PDB file of C-alpha atoms and ligand atoms in Angstrom:
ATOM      1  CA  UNK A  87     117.556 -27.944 -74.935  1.00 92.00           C
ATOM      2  CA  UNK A  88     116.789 -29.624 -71.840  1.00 96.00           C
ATOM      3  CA  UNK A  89     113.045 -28.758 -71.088  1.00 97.00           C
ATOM      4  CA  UNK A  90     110.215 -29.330 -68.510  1.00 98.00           C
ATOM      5  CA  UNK A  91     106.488 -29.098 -69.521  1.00 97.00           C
ATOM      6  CA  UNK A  92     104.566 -28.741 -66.173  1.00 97.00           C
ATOM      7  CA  UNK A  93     100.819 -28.379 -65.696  1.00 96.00           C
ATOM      8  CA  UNK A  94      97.884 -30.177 -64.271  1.00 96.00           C
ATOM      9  CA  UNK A  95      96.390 -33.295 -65.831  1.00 92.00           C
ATOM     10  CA  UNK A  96      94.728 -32.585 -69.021  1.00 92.00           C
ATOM     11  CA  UNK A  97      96.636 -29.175 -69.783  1.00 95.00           C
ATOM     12  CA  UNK A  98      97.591 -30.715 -73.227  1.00 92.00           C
ATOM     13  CA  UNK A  99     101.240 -31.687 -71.884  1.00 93.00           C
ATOM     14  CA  UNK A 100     101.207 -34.649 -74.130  1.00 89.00           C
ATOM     15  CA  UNK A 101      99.910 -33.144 -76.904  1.00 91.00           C
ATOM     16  CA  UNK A 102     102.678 -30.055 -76.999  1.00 96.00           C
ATOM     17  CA  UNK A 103     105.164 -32.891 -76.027  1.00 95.00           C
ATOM     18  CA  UNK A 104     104.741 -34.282 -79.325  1.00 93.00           C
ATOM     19  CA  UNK A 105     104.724 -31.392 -81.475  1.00 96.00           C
ATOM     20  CA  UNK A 106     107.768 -29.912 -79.251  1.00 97.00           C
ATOM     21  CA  UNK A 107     110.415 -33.133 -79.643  1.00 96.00           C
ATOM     22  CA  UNK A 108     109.207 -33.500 -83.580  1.00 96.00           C
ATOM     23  CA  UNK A 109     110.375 -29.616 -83.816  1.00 95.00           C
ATOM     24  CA  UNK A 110     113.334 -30.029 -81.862  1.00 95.00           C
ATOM     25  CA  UNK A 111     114.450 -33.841 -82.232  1.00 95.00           C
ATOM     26  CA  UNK A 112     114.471 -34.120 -78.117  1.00 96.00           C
ATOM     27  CA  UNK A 113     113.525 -37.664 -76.782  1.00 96.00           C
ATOM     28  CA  UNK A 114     109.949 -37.080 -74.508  1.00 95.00           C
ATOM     29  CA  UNK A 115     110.235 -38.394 -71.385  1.00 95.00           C
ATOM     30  CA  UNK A 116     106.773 -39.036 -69.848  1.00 94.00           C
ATOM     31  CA  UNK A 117     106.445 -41.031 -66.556  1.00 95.00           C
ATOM     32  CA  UNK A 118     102.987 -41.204 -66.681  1.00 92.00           C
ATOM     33  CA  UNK A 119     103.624 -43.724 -70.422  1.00 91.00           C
ATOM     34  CA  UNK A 120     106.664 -45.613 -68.746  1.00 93.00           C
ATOM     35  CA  UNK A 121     104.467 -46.695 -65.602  1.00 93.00           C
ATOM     36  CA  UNK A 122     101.115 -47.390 -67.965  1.00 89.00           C
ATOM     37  CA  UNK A 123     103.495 -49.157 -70.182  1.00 90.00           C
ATOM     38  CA  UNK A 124     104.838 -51.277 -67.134  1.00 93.00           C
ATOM     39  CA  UNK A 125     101.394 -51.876 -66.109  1.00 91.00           C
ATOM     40  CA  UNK A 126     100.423 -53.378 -69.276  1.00 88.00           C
ATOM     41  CA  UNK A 127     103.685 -55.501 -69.837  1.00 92.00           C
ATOM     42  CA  UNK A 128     102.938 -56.554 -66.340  1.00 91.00           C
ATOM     43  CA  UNK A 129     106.598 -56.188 -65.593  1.00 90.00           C
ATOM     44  CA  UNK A 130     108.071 -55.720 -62.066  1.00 89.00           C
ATOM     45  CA  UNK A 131     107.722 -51.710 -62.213  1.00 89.00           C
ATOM     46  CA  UNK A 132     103.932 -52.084 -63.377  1.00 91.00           C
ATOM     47  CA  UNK A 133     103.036 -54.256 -60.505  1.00 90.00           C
ATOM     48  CA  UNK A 134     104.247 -51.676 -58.024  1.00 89.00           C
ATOM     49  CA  UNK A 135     102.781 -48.838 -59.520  1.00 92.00           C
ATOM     50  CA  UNK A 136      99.366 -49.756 -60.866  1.00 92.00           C
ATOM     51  CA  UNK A 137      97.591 -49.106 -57.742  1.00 91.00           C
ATOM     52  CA  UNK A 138      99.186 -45.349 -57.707  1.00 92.00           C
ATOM     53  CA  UNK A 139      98.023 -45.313 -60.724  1.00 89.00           C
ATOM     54  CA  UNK A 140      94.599 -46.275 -60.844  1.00 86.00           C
ATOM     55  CA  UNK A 141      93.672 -44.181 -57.770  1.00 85.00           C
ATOM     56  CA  UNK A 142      95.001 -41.098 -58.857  1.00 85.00           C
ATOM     57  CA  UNK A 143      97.989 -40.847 -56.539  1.00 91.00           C
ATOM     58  CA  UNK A 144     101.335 -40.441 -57.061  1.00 94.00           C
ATOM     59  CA  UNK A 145     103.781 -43.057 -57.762  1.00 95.00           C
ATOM     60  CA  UNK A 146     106.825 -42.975 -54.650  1.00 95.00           C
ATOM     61  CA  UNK A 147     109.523 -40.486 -55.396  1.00 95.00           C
ATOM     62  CA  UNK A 148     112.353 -42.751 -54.489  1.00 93.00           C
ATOM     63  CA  UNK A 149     110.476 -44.939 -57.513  1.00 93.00           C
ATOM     64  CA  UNK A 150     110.387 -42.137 -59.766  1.00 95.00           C
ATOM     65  CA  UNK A 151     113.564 -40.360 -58.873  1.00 95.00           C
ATOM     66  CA  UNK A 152     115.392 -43.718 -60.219  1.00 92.00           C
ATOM     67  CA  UNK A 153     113.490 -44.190 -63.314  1.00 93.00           C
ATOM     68  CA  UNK A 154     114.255 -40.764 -64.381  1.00 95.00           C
ATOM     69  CA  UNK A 155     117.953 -40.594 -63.345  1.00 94.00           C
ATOM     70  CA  UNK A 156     118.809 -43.954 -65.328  1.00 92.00           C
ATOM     71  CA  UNK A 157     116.714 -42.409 -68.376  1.00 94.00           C
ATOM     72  CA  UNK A 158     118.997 -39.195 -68.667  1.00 95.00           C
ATOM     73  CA  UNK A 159     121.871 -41.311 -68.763  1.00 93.00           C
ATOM     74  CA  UNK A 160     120.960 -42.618 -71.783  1.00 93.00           C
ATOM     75  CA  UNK A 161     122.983 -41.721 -75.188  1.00 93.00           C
ATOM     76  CA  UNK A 162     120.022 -40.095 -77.146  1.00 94.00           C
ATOM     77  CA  UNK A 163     119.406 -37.443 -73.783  1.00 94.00           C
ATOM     78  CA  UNK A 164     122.970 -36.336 -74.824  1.00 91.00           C
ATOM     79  CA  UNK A 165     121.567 -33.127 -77.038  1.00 90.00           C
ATOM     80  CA  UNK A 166     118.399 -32.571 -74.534  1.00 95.00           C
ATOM     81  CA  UNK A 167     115.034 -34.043 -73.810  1.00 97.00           C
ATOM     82  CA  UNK A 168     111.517 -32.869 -72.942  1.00 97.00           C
ATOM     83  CA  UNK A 169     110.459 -34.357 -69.563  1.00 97.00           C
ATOM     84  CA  UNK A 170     106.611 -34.553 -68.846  1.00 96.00           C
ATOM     85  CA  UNK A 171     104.942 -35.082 -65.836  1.00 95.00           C
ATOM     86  CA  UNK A 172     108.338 -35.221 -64.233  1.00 97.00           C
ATOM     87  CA  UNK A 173     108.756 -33.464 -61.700  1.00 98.00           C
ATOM     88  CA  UNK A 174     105.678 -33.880 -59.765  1.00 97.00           C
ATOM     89  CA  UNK A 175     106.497 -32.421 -56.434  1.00 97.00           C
ATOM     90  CA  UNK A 176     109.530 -30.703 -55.075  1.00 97.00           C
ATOM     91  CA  UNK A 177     111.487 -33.402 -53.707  1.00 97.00           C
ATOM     92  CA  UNK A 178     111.667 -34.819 -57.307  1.00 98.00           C
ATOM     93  CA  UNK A 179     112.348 -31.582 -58.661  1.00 98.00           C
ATOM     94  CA  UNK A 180     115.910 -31.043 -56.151  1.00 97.00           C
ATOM     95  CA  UNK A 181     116.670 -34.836 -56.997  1.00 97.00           C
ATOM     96  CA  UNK A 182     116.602 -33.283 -60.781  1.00 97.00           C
ATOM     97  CA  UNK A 183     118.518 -30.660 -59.923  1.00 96.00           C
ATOM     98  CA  UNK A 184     121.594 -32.865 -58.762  1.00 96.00           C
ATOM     99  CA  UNK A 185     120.965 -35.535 -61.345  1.00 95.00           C
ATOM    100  CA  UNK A 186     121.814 -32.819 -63.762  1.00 96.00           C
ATOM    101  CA  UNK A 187     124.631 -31.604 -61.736  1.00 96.00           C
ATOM    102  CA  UNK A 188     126.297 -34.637 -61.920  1.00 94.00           C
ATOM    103  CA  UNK A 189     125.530 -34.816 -65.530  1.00 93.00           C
ATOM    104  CA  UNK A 190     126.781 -31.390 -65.897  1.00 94.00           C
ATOM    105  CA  UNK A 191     123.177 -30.208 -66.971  1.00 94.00           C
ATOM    106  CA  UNK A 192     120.830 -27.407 -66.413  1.00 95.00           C
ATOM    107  CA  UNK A 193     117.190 -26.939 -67.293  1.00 96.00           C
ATOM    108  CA  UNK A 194     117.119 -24.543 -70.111  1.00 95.00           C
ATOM    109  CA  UNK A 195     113.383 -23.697 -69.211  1.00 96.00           C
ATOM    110  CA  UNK A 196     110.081 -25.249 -67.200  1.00 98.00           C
ATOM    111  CA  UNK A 197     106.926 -24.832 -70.440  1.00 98.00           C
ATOM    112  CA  UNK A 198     103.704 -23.985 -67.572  1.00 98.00           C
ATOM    113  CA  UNK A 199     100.643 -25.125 -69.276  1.00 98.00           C
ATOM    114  CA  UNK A 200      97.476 -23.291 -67.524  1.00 97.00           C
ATOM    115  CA  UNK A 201      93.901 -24.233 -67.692  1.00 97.00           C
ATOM    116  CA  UNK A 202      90.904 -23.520 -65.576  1.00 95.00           C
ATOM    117  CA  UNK A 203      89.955 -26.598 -63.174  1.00 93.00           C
ATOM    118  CA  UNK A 204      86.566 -27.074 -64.894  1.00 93.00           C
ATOM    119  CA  UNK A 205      87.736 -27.104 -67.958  1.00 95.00           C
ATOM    120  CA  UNK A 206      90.585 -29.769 -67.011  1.00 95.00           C
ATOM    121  CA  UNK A 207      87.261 -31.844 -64.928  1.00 95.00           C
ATOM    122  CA  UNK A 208      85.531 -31.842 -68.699  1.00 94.00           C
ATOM    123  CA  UNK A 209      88.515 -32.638 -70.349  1.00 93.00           C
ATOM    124  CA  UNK A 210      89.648 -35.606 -68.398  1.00 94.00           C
ATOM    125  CA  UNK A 211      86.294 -37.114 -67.903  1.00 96.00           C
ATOM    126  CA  UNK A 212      85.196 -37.528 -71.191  1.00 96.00           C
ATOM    127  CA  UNK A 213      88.323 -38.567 -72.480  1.00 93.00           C
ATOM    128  CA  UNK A 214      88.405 -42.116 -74.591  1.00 95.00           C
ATOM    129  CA  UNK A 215      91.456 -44.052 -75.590  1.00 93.00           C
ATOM    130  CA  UNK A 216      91.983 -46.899 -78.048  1.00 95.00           C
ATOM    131  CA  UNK A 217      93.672 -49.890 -76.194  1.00 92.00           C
ATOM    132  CA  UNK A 218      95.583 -50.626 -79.101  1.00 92.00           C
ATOM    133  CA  UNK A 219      97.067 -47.759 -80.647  1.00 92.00           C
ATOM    134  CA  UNK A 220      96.607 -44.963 -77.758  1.00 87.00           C
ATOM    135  CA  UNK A 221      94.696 -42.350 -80.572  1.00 90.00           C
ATOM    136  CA  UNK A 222      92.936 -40.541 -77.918  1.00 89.00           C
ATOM    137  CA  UNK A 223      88.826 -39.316 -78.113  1.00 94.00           C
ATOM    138  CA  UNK A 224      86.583 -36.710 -76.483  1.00 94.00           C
ATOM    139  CA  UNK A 225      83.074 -37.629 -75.858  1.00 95.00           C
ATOM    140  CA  UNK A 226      82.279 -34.013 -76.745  1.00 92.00           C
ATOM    141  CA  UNK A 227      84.257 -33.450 -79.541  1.00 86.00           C
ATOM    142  CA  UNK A 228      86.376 -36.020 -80.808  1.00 92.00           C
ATOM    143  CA  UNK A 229      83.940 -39.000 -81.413  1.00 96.00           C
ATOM    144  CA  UNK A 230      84.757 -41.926 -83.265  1.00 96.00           C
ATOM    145  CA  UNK A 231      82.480 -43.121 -86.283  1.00 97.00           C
ATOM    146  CA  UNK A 232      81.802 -46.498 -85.736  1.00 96.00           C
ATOM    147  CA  UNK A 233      81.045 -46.268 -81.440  1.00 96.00           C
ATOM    148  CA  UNK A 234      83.805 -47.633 -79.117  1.00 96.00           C
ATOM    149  CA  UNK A 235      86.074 -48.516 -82.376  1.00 97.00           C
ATOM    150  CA  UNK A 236      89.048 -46.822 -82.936  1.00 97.00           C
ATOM    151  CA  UNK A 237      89.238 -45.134 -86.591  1.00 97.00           C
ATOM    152  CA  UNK A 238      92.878 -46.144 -86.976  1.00 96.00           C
ATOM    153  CA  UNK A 239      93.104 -49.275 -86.536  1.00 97.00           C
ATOM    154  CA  UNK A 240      90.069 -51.014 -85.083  1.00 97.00           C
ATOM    155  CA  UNK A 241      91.011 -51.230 -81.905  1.00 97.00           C
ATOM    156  CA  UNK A 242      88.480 -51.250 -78.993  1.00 97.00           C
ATOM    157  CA  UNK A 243      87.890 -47.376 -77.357  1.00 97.00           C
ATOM    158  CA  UNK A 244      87.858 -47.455 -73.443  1.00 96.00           C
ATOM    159  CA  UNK A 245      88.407 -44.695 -70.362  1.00 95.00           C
ATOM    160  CA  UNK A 246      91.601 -45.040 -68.640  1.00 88.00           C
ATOM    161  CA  UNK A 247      90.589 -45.775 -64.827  1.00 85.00           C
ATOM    162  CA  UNK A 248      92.219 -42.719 -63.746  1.00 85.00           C
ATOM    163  CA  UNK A 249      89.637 -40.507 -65.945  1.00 92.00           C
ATOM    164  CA  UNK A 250      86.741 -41.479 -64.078  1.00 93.00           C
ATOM    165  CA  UNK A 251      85.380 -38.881 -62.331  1.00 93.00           C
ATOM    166  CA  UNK A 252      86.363 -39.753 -58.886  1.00 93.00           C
ATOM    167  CA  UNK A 253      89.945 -40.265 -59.574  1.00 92.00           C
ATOM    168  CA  UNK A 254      89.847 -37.097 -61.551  1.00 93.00           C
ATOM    169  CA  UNK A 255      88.612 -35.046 -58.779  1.00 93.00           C
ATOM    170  CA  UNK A 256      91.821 -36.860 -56.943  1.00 92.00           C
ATOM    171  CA  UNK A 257      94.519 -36.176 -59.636  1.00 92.00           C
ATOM    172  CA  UNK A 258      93.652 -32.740 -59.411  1.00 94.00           C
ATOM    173  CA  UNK A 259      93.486 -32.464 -55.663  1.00 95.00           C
ATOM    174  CA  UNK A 260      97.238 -34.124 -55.687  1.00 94.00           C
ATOM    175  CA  UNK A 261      98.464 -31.593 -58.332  1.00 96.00           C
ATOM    176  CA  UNK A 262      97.058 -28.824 -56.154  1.00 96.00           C
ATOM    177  CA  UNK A 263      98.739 -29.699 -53.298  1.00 97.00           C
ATOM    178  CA  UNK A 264     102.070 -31.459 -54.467  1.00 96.00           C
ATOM    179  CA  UNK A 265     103.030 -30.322 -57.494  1.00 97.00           C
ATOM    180  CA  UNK A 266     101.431 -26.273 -57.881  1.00 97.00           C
ATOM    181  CA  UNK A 267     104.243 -25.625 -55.628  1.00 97.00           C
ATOM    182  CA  UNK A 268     106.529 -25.929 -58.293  1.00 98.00           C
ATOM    183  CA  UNK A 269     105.316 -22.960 -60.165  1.00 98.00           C
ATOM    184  CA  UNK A 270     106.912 -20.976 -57.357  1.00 98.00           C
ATOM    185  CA  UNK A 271     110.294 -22.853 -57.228  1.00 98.00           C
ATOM    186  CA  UNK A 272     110.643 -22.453 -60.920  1.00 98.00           C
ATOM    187  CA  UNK A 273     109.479 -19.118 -60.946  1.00 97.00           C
ATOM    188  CA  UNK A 274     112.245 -18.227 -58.479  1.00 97.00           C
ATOM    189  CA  UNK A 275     114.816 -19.700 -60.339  1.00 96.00           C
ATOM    190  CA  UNK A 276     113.550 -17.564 -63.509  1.00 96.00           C
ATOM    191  CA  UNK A 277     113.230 -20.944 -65.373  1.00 96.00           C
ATOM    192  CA  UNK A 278     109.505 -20.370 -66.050  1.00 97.00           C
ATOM    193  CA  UNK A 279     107.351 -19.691 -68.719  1.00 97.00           C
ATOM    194  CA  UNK A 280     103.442 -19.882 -68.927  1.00 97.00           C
ATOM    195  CA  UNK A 281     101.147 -20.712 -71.635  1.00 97.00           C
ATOM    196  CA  UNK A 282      97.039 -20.255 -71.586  1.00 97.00           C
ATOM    197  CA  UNK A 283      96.576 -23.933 -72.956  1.00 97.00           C
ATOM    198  CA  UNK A 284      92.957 -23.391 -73.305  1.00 96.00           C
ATOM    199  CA  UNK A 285      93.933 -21.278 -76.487  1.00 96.00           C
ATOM    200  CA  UNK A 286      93.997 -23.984 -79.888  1.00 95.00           C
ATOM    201  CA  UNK A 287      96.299 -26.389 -79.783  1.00 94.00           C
ATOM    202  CA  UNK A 288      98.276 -24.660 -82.720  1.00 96.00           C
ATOM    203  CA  UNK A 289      98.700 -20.956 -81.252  1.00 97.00           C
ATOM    204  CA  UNK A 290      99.980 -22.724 -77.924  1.00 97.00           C
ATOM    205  CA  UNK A 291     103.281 -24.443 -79.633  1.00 97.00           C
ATOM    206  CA  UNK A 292     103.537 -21.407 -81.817  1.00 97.00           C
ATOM    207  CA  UNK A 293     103.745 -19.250 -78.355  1.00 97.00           C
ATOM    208  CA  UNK A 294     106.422 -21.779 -76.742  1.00 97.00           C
ATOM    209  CA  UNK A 295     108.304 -21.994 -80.171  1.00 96.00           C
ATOM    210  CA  UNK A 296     108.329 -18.334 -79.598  1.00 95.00           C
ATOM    211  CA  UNK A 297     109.702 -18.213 -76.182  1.00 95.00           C
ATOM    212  CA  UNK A 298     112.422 -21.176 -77.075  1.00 94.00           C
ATOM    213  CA  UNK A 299     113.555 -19.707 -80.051  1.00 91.00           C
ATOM    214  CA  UNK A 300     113.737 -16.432 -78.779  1.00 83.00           C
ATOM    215  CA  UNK A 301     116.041 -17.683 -75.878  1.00 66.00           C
ATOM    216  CA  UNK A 302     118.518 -19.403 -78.113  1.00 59.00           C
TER     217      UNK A 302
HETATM  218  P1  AMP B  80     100.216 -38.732 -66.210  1.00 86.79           P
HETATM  219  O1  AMP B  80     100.005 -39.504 -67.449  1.00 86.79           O
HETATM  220  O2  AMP B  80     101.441 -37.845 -66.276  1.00 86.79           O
HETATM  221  O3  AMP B  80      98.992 -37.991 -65.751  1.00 86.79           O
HETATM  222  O4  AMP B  80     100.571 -39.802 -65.053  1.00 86.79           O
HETATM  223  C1  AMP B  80      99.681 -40.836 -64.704  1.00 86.79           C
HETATM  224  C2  AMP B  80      99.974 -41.357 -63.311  1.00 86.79           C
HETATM  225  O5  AMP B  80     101.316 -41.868 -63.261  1.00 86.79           O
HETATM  226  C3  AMP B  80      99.907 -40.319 -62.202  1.00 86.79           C
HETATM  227  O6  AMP B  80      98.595 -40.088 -61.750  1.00 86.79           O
HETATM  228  C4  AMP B  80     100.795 -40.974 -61.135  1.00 86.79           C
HETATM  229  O7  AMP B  80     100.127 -42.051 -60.497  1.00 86.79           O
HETATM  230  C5  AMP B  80     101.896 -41.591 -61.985  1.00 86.79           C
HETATM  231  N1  AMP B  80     103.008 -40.621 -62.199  1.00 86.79           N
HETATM  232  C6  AMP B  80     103.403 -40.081 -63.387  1.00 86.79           C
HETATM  233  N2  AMP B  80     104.445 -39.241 -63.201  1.00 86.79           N
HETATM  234  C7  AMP B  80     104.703 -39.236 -61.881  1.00 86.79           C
HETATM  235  C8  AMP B  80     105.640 -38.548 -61.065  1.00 86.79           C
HETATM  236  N3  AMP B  80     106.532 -37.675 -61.579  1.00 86.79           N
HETATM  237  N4  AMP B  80     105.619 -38.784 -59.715  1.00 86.79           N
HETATM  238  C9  AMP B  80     104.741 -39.647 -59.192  1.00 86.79           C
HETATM  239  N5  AMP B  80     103.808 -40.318 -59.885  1.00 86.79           N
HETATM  240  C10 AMP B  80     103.780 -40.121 -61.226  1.00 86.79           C
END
């Protein structure tokens, strides 16, 4: 099953990522966690993206593109994957397309993940993160006991730079105009399937199980 989950920032991409590749034993491919993991190794990769990163832009395709192509190579994308956040714009999404050519690959289906731009501003904004572990936190709804220490294992609870407000405004702004487009393209190719992912977390992955199992 070789799957894209598309959607703006704060859809709940990760989140369904998760409980898709547990279902379906797919490796999750998310570019946003390879560059924030560069970043914090402070390896060569992390260095050239952090400032994409921490304003909220995107990262060069040519960059991306290359990351991506060397990842599907690798021996556990042999039965599928689950690529998130990837593509962003559609440039990267015809560089796909004849990466998996040359693999011999198709996309099975593109997983749209829709939610209203106020509710993705809220979302975002008042996310937390522990910089140990990753367990995420709301500031609405998901609040740690002890404040600014994570429940799981102590760590200290921060916001990512690129859920401040300004960025936020940004990230959305960029998926607007760069990668909304893609609906289209995918829609076109009759690759695409959309999900209300301000529904609970639960009755979204049941509804995408639905579609996915129904196709195979
Ligand atoms: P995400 O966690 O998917 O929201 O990604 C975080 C940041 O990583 C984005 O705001 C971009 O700076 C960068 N990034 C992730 N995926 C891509 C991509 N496919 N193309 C360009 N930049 C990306």
């Amino acid at each position: 099953m070789n799957l894209i989950l598309l959607g703006p920032p704060g859809a709940g991409k990760g989140t369904q990522a998760e409980l898709i590749i547990e279902r379906y034993n797919i490796p999750h491919i998310s570019t946003g966690d390879i560059f924030r993991a560069a970043v914090k190794e402070g390896a060569p990769l992390g260095l050239k993206a952090k400032e994409y990163l921490d304003s909220g832009q995107l990262v060069p395709d040519e960059i991306v593109n290359g990351i991506v192509k060397e990842r599907l190579q690798q021996a556990d994308c042999g039965n599928g994957f689950l690529l998130d956040g990837f593509p962003r714009t559609i440039p990267q999404a015809d560089a796909l397309e004849r990466c998996l050519a040359e693999l011999n690959r198709k996309i099975t289906a593109v997983i749209n993940i829709e939610v209203d731009f106020e509710v993705l501003m809220t979302r975002l904004t008042g996310r937390r993160v522990c910089r140990n572990c990753g367990a995420l936190y709301h500031i609405q709804n998901k609040v740690e006991k002890v404040p600014g220490v994570c429940d799981h294992c102590g760590g200290e609870i921060y916001q990512r730079e690129d859920d401040f407000p300004e960025t936020v405004e940004k990230r959305l702004q960029v998926y607007r105009n760069q990668t909304e487009p893609l609906i289209k393209y995918y829609q076109n190719k009759d690759l695409l399937f959309s999900f209300n992912g301000e529904e609970p977390i639960l009755v979204v992955f049941q509804k995408i199980c639905e579609v996915l199992e129904g196709k195979f």
